PDB file of C-alpha atoms in Angstrom:
ATOM      1  CA  ASN T 117       7.406   3.758 -25.774  1.00 31.00           C
ATOM      2  CA  MET T 118       5.568   0.980 -24.271  1.00 32.00           C
ATOM      3  CA  ASN T 119       6.209  -1.666 -21.183  1.00 39.00           C
ATOM      4  CA  ALA T 120       6.068  -4.393 -20.602  1.00 39.00           C
ATOM      5  CA  LEU T 121       3.588  -4.844 -16.573  1.00 39.00           C
ATOM      6  CA  HIS T 122       5.424  -8.433 -16.710  1.00 37.00           C
ATOM      7  CA  ARG T 123       4.841  -9.032 -12.695  1.00 40.00           C
ATOM      8  CA  VAL T 124       3.037  -7.364  -8.655  1.00 41.00           C
ATOM      9  CA  LEU T 125       6.108  -7.575  -6.433  1.00 42.00           C
ATOM     10  CA  LEU T 126       4.587  -9.713  -3.106  1.00 40.00           C
ATOM     11  CA  ALA T 127       6.815  -7.470  -0.257  1.00 36.00           C
ATOM     12  CA  ALA T 128       5.894  -8.796   3.632  1.00 34.00           C
ATOM     13  CA  ALA T 129       7.127 -11.431   4.615  1.00 31.00           C
ATOM     14  CA  LEU T 130       6.157 -14.790   4.613  1.00 27.00           C
ATOM     15  CA  SER T 131       5.334 -14.254   8.574  1.00 29.00           C
ATOM     16  CA  ILE T 132       2.975 -11.562   7.691  1.00 34.00           C
ATOM     17  CA  LEU T 133       1.123 -13.680   5.772  1.00 32.00           C
ATOM     18  CA  ALA T 134      -0.007 -15.552   8.605  1.00 32.00           C
ATOM     19  CA  TYR T 135      -1.923 -12.541  10.386  1.00 38.00           C
ATOM     20  CA  ASP T 136      -4.680 -12.759   7.021  1.00 38.00           C
ATOM     21  CA  GLY T 137      -7.587 -14.066   8.884  1.00 33.00           C
ATOM     22  CA  LYS T 138      -7.531 -12.322  11.965  1.00 39.00           C
ATOM     23  CA  PHE T 139      -6.646  -8.275  10.950  1.00 39.00           C
ATOM     24  CA  THR T 140      -7.800  -5.525   8.617  1.00 39.00           C
ATOM     25  CA  PHE T 141      -6.407  -3.537   5.758  1.00 41.00           C
ATOM     26  CA  GLY T 142      -9.252   1.269   4.546  1.00 47.00           C
ATOM     27  CA  ILE T 143      -8.307   5.789   5.253  1.00 72.00           C
ATOM     28  CA  ILE T 144     -10.089   6.547   7.332  1.00 78.00           C
ATOM     29  CA  ASN T 145     -10.786  10.355   8.642  1.00 77.00           C
ATOM     30  CA  GLY T 146      -9.221  11.187   5.336  1.00 80.00           C
ATOM     31  CA  LYS T 147      -9.804  13.504   2.007  1.00 86.00           C
ATOM     32  CA  LYS T 148      -9.726  12.960  -1.620  1.00 89.00           C
ATOM     33  CA  ALA T 149      -6.068  13.380  -2.648  1.00 89.00           C
ATOM     34  CA  ASP T 150      -5.026  15.777  -5.614  1.00 89.00           C
ATOM     35  CA  GLU T 151      -4.799  15.399  -8.949  1.00 85.00           C
ATOM     36  CA  ASN T 152      -1.693  15.999  -9.371  1.00 85.00           C
ATOM     37  CA  ASP T 153      -0.746  14.384  -6.671  1.00 90.00           C
ATOM     38  CA  LEU T 154       0.483  10.427  -6.068  1.00 91.00           C
ATOM     39  CA  LYS T 155      -0.144   9.116  -9.382  1.00 87.00           C
ATOM     40  CA  PHE T 156       1.781   6.359  -9.006  1.00 89.00           C
ATOM     41  CA  VAL T 157      -0.673   4.363  -6.277  1.00 92.00           C
ATOM     42  CA  VAL T 158      -2.104   1.787  -8.826  1.00 91.00           C
ATOM     43  CA  SER T 159      -5.427  -0.103  -7.120  1.00 91.00           C
ATOM     44  CA  VAL T 160      -4.823  -3.392  -7.049  1.00 89.00           C
ATOM     45  CA  GLN T 161      -8.277  -5.811  -9.110  1.00 87.00           C
ATOM     46  CA  ASN T 162      -9.938  -8.983  -7.798  1.00 82.00           C
ATOM     47  CA  ALA T 163     -12.529 -10.174 -10.594  1.00 79.00           C
ATOM     48  CA  SER T 164     -12.519  -7.015 -11.059  1.00 79.00           C
ATOM     49  CA  LYS T 165     -13.368  -4.413  -7.791  1.00 85.00           C
ATOM     50  CA  HIS T 166     -10.975  -2.972  -5.745  1.00 88.00           C
ATOM     51  CA  LYS T 167      -8.766  -5.442  -3.244  1.00 88.00           C
ATOM     52  CA  CYS T 168      -5.514  -3.834  -2.570  1.00 90.00           C
ATOM     53  CA  GLY T 169      -3.696  -0.476  -2.802  1.00 91.00           C
ATOM     54  CA  GLY T 170      -0.404  -1.046  -5.104  1.00 91.00           C
ATOM     55  CA  LEU T 171       2.474   1.661  -6.290  1.00 87.00           C
ATOM     56  CA  LEU T 172       4.562   1.011  -9.147  1.00 85.00           C
ATOM     57  CA  ILE T 173       7.706   1.189  -8.563  1.00 81.00           C
ATOM     58  CA  ASP T 174       9.298   2.056 -11.877  1.00 75.00           C
ATOM     59  CA  ARG T 175       7.824   1.142 -15.334  1.00 70.00           C
ATOM     60  CA  LYS T 176       7.350  -2.818 -15.677  1.00 74.00           C
ATOM     61  CA  PHE T 177       6.620  -2.895 -11.533  1.00 81.00           C
ATOM     62  CA  VAL T 178       3.551  -2.221  -8.829  1.00 84.00           C
ATOM     63  CA  LEU T 179       4.753  -3.006  -5.204  1.00 86.00           C
ATOM     64  CA  THR T 180       1.746  -4.508  -3.268  1.00 85.00           C
ATOM     65  CA  ALA T 181       0.631  -6.518  -0.467  1.00 83.00           C
ATOM     66  CA  ALA T 182       1.318 -10.183  -0.296  1.00 79.00           C
ATOM     67  CA  HIS T 183      -2.501 -11.035   0.431  1.00 79.00           C
ATOM     68  CA  CYS T 184      -3.936  -9.650  -2.138  1.00 81.00           C
ATOM     69  CA  PHE T 185      -2.227 -11.776  -4.954  1.00 75.00           C
ATOM     70  CA  GLY T 186      -5.043 -13.507  -7.097  1.00 74.00           C
ATOM     71  CA  ASP T 187      -6.046 -12.800  -9.758  1.00 76.00           C
ATOM     72  CA  MET T 188      -5.066  -9.711  -9.820  1.00 79.00           C
ATOM     73  CA  SER T 189      -5.087  -7.004 -12.564  1.00 84.00           C
ATOM     74  CA  VAL T 190      -4.264  -3.194 -11.986  1.00 85.00           C
ATOM     75  CA  VAL T 191      -5.877   0.121 -12.667  1.00 87.00           C
ATOM     76  CA  ILE T 192      -3.597   2.786 -12.854  1.00 85.00           C
ATOM     77  CA  GLY T 193      -3.142   6.611 -14.261  1.00 82.00           C
ATOM     78  CA  THR T 194      -6.182   7.838 -12.226  1.00 85.00           C
ATOM     79  CA  HIS T 195      -7.624   8.798  -8.801  1.00 87.00           C
ATOM     80  CA  ASN T 196     -11.186   7.898 -10.266  1.00 87.00           C
ATOM     81  CA  ILE T 197     -11.241   4.300 -10.087  1.00 84.00           C
ATOM     82  CA  ILE T 198     -14.548   3.809 -11.676  1.00 78.00           C
ATOM     83  CA  VAL T 199     -15.137   6.439 -13.966  1.00 70.00           C
ATOM     84  CA  PHE T 200     -11.672   5.462 -15.538  1.00 61.00           C
ATOM     85  CA  PHE T 201     -11.773   2.065 -14.977  1.00 54.00           C
ATOM     86  CA  HIS T 202     -12.172   0.244 -18.939  1.00 54.00           C
ATOM     87  CA  LYS T 203      -9.668   2.821 -20.149  1.00 55.00           C
ATOM     88  CA  LYS T 204      -6.820   2.334 -17.813  1.00 66.00           C
ATOM     89  CA  GLN T 205      -7.197  -1.816 -16.966  1.00 70.00           C
ATOM     90  CA  PHE T 206      -4.391  -3.382 -17.151  1.00 68.00           C
ATOM     91  CA  LYS T 207      -3.975  -7.738 -16.778  1.00 65.00           C
ATOM     92  CA  LEU T 208      -0.461  -8.715 -15.943  1.00 58.00           C
ATOM     93  CA  ASP T 209       1.700  -8.915 -18.999  1.00 53.00           C
ATOM     94  CA  GLU T 210      -0.553  -5.996 -20.383  1.00 49.00           C
ATOM     95  CA  LYS T 211       1.701  -2.875 -21.406  1.00 42.00           C
ATOM     96  CA  VAL T 212       1.611   0.344 -19.962  1.00 47.00           C
ATOM     97  CA  ASP T 213       1.958   3.440 -21.625  1.00 47.00           C
ATOM     98  CA  ARG T 214       4.742   6.049 -20.186  1.00 45.00           C
ATOM     99  CA  ARG T 215       2.073   8.566 -19.809  1.00 51.00           C
ATOM    100  CA  TYR T 216       0.974   6.388 -16.537  1.00 48.00           C
ATOM    101  CA  TYR T 217       3.950   5.793 -14.472  1.00 47.00           C
ATOM    102  CA  GLU T 218       5.354   9.248 -12.592  1.00 54.00           C
ATOM    103  CA  LYS T 219       9.054   7.341 -11.252  1.00 53.00           C
ATOM    104  CA  THR T 220       8.677   7.745  -7.006  1.00 59.00           C
ATOM    105  CA  GLN T 221      11.019   7.670  -4.476  1.00 64.00           C
ATOM    106  CA  ILE T 222      11.987   4.403  -2.469  1.00 63.00           C
ATOM    107  CA  ALA T 223      14.247   5.030   0.415  1.00 59.00           C
ATOM    108  CA  TRP T 224      15.807   1.464  -0.611  1.00 58.00           C
ATOM    109  CA  GLN T 225      18.905   2.000   1.427  1.00 62.00           C
ATOM    110  CA  PHE T 226      18.119   1.364   5.331  1.00 65.00           C
ATOM    111  CA  LEU T 227      15.651   4.517   6.713  1.00 70.00           C
ATOM    112  CA  GLU T 228      15.191   4.972  10.289  1.00 76.00           C
ATOM    113  CA  VAL T 229      11.998   7.902  10.525  1.00 85.00           C
ATOM    114  CA  PRO T 230      12.019   9.202  13.134  1.00 90.00           C
ATOM    115  CA  GLU T 231       9.442   9.636  16.151  1.00 91.00           C
ATOM    116  CA  ASN T 232       6.717  11.334  15.803  1.00 91.00           C
ATOM    117  CA  SER T 233       7.464  12.817  12.152  1.00 94.00           C
ATOM    118  CA  ARG T 234       4.092  13.724  10.276  1.00 94.00           C
ATOM    119  CA  CYS T 235       3.405  10.843   7.039  1.00 95.00           C
ATOM    120  CA  ARG T 236       0.846  10.080   4.826  1.00 95.00           C
ATOM    121  CA  VAL T 237      -1.160   6.958   3.561  1.00 95.00           C
ATOM    122  CA  ALA T 238      -3.452   6.347   0.020  1.00 94.00           C
ATOM    123  CA  GLY T 239      -6.334   4.371  -0.406  1.00 93.00           C
ATOM    124  CA  TRP T 240      -9.309   3.604  -1.287  1.00 91.00           C
ATOM    125  CA  GLY T 241     -10.849   1.398   1.069  1.00 87.00           C
ATOM    126  CA  GLU T 242     -13.163   1.979   3.732  1.00 85.00           C
ATOM    127  CA  THR T 243     -13.491   5.203   4.985  1.00 80.00           C
ATOM    128  CA  GLU T 244     -15.287   3.093   8.024  1.00 75.00           C
ATOM    129  CA  THR T 245     -15.733  -0.831   9.379  1.00 72.00           C
ATOM    130  CA  ASN T 246     -18.297  -2.685   7.586  1.00 70.00           C
ATOM    131  CA  LYS T 247     -18.503   0.243   4.327  1.00 70.00           C
ATOM    132  CA  ASN T 248     -18.045  -0.373   1.488  1.00 71.00           C
ATOM    133  CA  PRO T 249     -14.596   0.795  -0.570  1.00 69.00           C
ATOM    134  CA  VAL T 250     -14.353   4.108  -2.040  1.00 79.00           C
ATOM    135  CA  SER T 251     -14.182   5.407  -6.116  1.00 85.00           C
ATOM    136  CA  ASN T 252     -11.922   8.396  -5.425  1.00 90.00           C
ATOM    137  CA  LEU T 253      -8.099   7.946  -3.757  1.00 93.00           C
ATOM    138  CA  MET T 254      -7.579   9.082   0.089  1.00 92.00           C
ATOM    139  CA  VAL T 255      -5.152  10.134   2.197  1.00 93.00           C
ATOM    140  CA  THR T 256      -4.179  10.552   4.856  1.00 93.00           C
ATOM    141  CA  ASP T 257      -2.117  11.999   7.938  1.00 94.00           C
ATOM    142  CA  VAL T 258      -0.120  10.036  10.201  1.00 94.00           C
ATOM    143  CA  SER T 259       2.235   9.940  13.159  1.00 95.00           C
ATOM    144  CA  ILE T 260       4.955   6.759  13.371  1.00 96.00           C
ATOM    145  CA  VAL T 261       4.538   5.005  16.599  1.00 95.00           C
ATOM    146  CA  ASN T 262       8.582   3.851  17.913  1.00 92.00           C
ATOM    147  CA  SER T 263       9.066   0.696  17.768  1.00 92.00           C
ATOM    148  CA  ALA T 264       9.340  -0.294  21.388  1.00 93.00           C
ATOM    149  CA  THR T 265       5.242   1.341  21.515  1.00 93.00           C
ATOM    150  CA  CYS T 266       4.110  -0.705  18.756  1.00 94.00           C
ATOM    151  CA  LYS T 267       5.473  -3.522  20.057  1.00 94.00           C
ATOM    152  CA  LYS T 268       3.572  -3.081  23.329  1.00 93.00           C
ATOM    153  CA  SER T 269       0.606  -2.594  22.441  1.00 91.00           C
ATOM    154  CA  TRP T 270       0.139  -5.535  19.907  1.00 92.00           C
ATOM    155  CA  GLY T 271       2.290  -7.542  22.661  1.00 92.00           C
ATOM    156  CA  LYS T 272      -1.137  -7.154  24.483  1.00 90.00           C
ATOM    157  CA  MET T 273      -3.369  -8.465  22.096  1.00 86.00           C
ATOM    158  CA  GLY T 274      -1.523 -11.272  22.021  1.00 88.00           C
ATOM    159  CA  THR T 275       0.721 -10.718  18.996  1.00 89.00           C
ATOM    160  CA  LYS T 276       4.288 -10.524  18.751  1.00 91.00           C
ATOM    161  CA  LEU T 277       5.058  -8.296  15.463  1.00 91.00           C
ATOM    162  CA  PRO T 278       7.319  -9.436  13.408  1.00 88.00           C
ATOM    163  CA  PRO T 279      11.058  -7.643  11.192  1.00 87.00           C
ATOM    164  CA  GLY T 280      10.034  -5.351   9.273  1.00 88.00           C
ATOM    165  CA  VAL T 281       6.916  -3.506   9.471  1.00 92.00           C
ATOM    166  CA  ILE T 282       6.953  -0.099  10.827  1.00 94.00           C
ATOM    167  CA  CYS T 283       4.284   1.578  13.118  1.00 95.00           C
ATOM    168  CA  ALA T 284       2.496   4.638  12.299  1.00 94.00           C
ATOM    169  CA  GLY T 285      -1.064   5.670  13.042  1.00 89.00           C
ATOM    170  CA  GLY T 286      -4.311   4.357  15.457  1.00 79.00           C
ATOM    171  CA  SER T 287      -3.493   6.543  18.078  1.00 73.00           C
ATOM    172  CA  GLU T 288      -5.535   8.984  16.076  1.00 78.00           C
ATOM    173  CA  LYS T 289      -8.695   9.443  15.052  1.00 80.00           C
ATOM    174  CA  SER T 290      -6.878   8.300  11.642  1.00 81.00           C
ATOM    175  CA  GLY T 291      -5.783   5.538  10.163  1.00 86.00           C
ATOM    176  CA  VAL T 292      -5.666   2.761   7.987  1.00 87.00           C
ATOM    177  CA  CYS T 293      -9.094  -0.253   6.761  1.00 86.00           C
ATOM    178  CA  GLU T 294     -10.526  -2.509   5.098  1.00 83.00           C
ATOM    179  CA  GLY T 295      -9.229  -2.617   0.611  1.00 87.00           C
ATOM    180  CA  ASP T 296      -6.239   0.479   2.525  1.00 90.00           C
ATOM    181  CA  SER T 297      -3.563  -3.075   2.240  1.00 89.00           C
ATOM    182  CA  GLY T 298      -0.420  -2.703  -0.035  1.00 91.00           C
ATOM    183  CA  GLY T 299      -1.387   1.049  -0.425  1.00 93.00           C
ATOM    184  CA  PRO T 300       2.010   3.619   0.135  1.00 93.00           C
ATOM    185  CA  LEU T 301       3.125   5.547   3.300  1.00 95.00           C
ATOM    186  CA  LEU T 302       5.050   8.374   2.061  1.00 94.00           C
ATOM    187  CA  CYS T 303       7.575  10.582   4.640  1.00 93.00           C
ATOM    188  CA  GLY T 304       7.395  14.246   2.646  1.00 89.00           C
ATOM    189  CA  ASP T 305       7.741  12.614  -0.844  1.00 86.00           C
ATOM    190  CA  VAL T 306       9.413   9.316  -0.136  1.00 89.00           C
ATOM    191  CA  VAL T 307       7.961   5.819   0.267  1.00 91.00           C
ATOM    192  CA  VAL T 308       9.393   4.092   3.167  1.00 93.00           C
ATOM    193  CA  GLY T 309       6.124   1.555   3.846  1.00 92.00           C
ATOM    194  CA  ILE T 310       3.521  -0.439   2.480  1.00 91.00           C
ATOM    195  CA  VAL T 311       0.105  -0.919   4.786  1.00 92.00           C
ATOM    196  CA  SER T 312      -0.094  -4.336   5.842  1.00 90.00           C
ATOM    197  CA  PHE T 313      -2.527  -4.828   8.262  1.00 87.00           C
ATOM    198  CA  ASN T 314      -4.652  -3.269  11.605  1.00 83.00           C
ATOM    199  CA  PHE T 315      -6.597  -4.875  14.764  1.00 79.00           C
ATOM    200  CA  ASP T 316      -9.516  -6.848  13.905  1.00 73.00           C
ATOM    201  CA  LYS T 317     -11.412  -5.529  11.667  1.00 67.00           C
ATOM    202  CA  ASN T 318     -11.632  -2.356  14.172  1.00 72.00           C
ATOM    203  CA  CYS T 319     -11.165   1.022  11.679  1.00 78.00           C
ATOM    204  CA  HIS T 320     -12.368   3.462  15.247  1.00 75.00           C
ATOM    205  CA  TYR T 321      -9.940   5.093  16.565  1.00 72.00           C
ATOM    206  CA  PRO T 322      -7.569   5.300  18.259  1.00 70.00           C
ATOM    207  CA  ASN T 323      -6.562   1.504  18.356  1.00 73.00           C
ATOM    208  CA  ALA T 324      -3.844  -0.263  18.090  1.00 84.00           C
ATOM    209  CA  PRO T 325      -0.886   1.801  16.025  1.00 91.00           C
ATOM    210  CA  ASN T 326      -1.069   0.176  12.161  1.00 91.00           C
ATOM    211  CA  VAL T 327       1.408  -2.159  10.709  1.00 93.00           C
ATOM    212  CA  TYR T 328       3.899  -1.513   7.661  1.00 93.00           C
ATOM    213  CA  THR T 329       5.374  -4.381   5.651  1.00 91.00           C
ATOM    214  CA  ASN T 330       9.448  -1.416   5.423  1.00 91.00           C
ATOM    215  CA  ILE T 331      10.360  -1.486   2.706  1.00 89.00           C
ATOM    216  CA  SER T 332      14.067  -0.584   2.764  1.00 87.00           C
ATOM    217  CA  PHE T 333      13.585  -4.520   4.618  1.00 86.00           C
ATOM    218  CA  TYR T 334      13.378  -6.207   1.319  1.00 83.00           C
ATOM    219  CA  ARG T 335      15.484  -3.932  -1.348  1.00 82.00           C
ATOM    220  CA  HIS T 336      17.340  -7.299  -1.854  1.00 80.00           C
ATOM    221  CA  TRP T 337      15.305  -9.201  -2.655  1.00 78.00           C
ATOM    222  CA  ILE T 338      13.255  -6.868  -4.642  1.00 78.00           C
ATOM    223  CA  SER T 339      16.157  -5.937  -6.429  1.00 77.00           C
ATOM    224  CA  VAL T 340      16.988  -9.889  -7.151  1.00 75.00           C
ATOM    225  CA  VAL T 341      13.237 -10.415  -8.585  1.00 70.00           C
ATOM    226  CA  GLY T 342      13.284  -7.073 -10.652  1.00 68.00           C
ATOM    227  CA  LYS T 343      15.654  -8.456 -12.262  1.00 69.00           C
ATOM    228  CA  LYS T 344      14.935 -12.355 -12.607  1.00 61.00           C
ATOM    229  CA  CYS T 345      11.975 -10.762 -14.354  1.00 58.00           C
ATOM    230  CA  ILE T 346      13.285  -8.005 -17.115  1.00 52.00           C
TER     231      ILE T 346
END
C-alpha cells in the first residue's frame, strides 16, 4: 500500500514569482499546532533544511508555492521536523507510506470567503523578523481582508496584486513570516489558499495584509498537471 510522490505541484502564478526578491514569507504570534491536527502539512526541504511549507493534497502530490522550487525533498507525517527528520524525509519520486497521508478538504470549487472570517495559517517559519525557522509546526488565526481593501493597501506601496489571490491578516498582530511560504490557509476545515508573500521582510505587524494564492483559481491547472503525472 505504497504510492509514489511523483512531483511537487507549483500553484503560484508567474506574476507572483516576479515578486520573489522583494517579499518574504513565518508564523507570528502563533502557538504550537496540536499533534493530531494538520497532519497533511509538510515541510519542503532544500539541502536538508526547511525552506517552505506545503500540503499533501492526495497520496501522490504535494502543493506548495512556485518560488519554493529547487532540489527538493519533503518531511511528511510529523510536526517536529528536527526530531523525526531522518525517518520521515522523502525525495521526490520516493514512496510515501499510507499512514502519513490524511485526506485534505480542498476548495476545488470557486469559494469567496467572507470578509472578517477567522481562518488559520500554519508553518515552520520565523517567529520574528530575521530569526531562524522553528522545529515545531506553529499555527495562528488571521482575518480575511476584503479584496478591494487589500488592493488599495498594496497599491499605496506601489504594488499591483495579481489575480487569483486571497488576503488575510497583516492588520492584526499575527500573520506569516519567512519560511511559511507554501503553507495552508484554512477556513473551517477547508484549505482555501497557500502562503504566497508579505511585504519587505517585515514581520512586525500591523502591516499590509498577507497575500495567499487562491487554490480554487488554479483548480483546472492542478487537475491537468495531476493527470499528466499519474
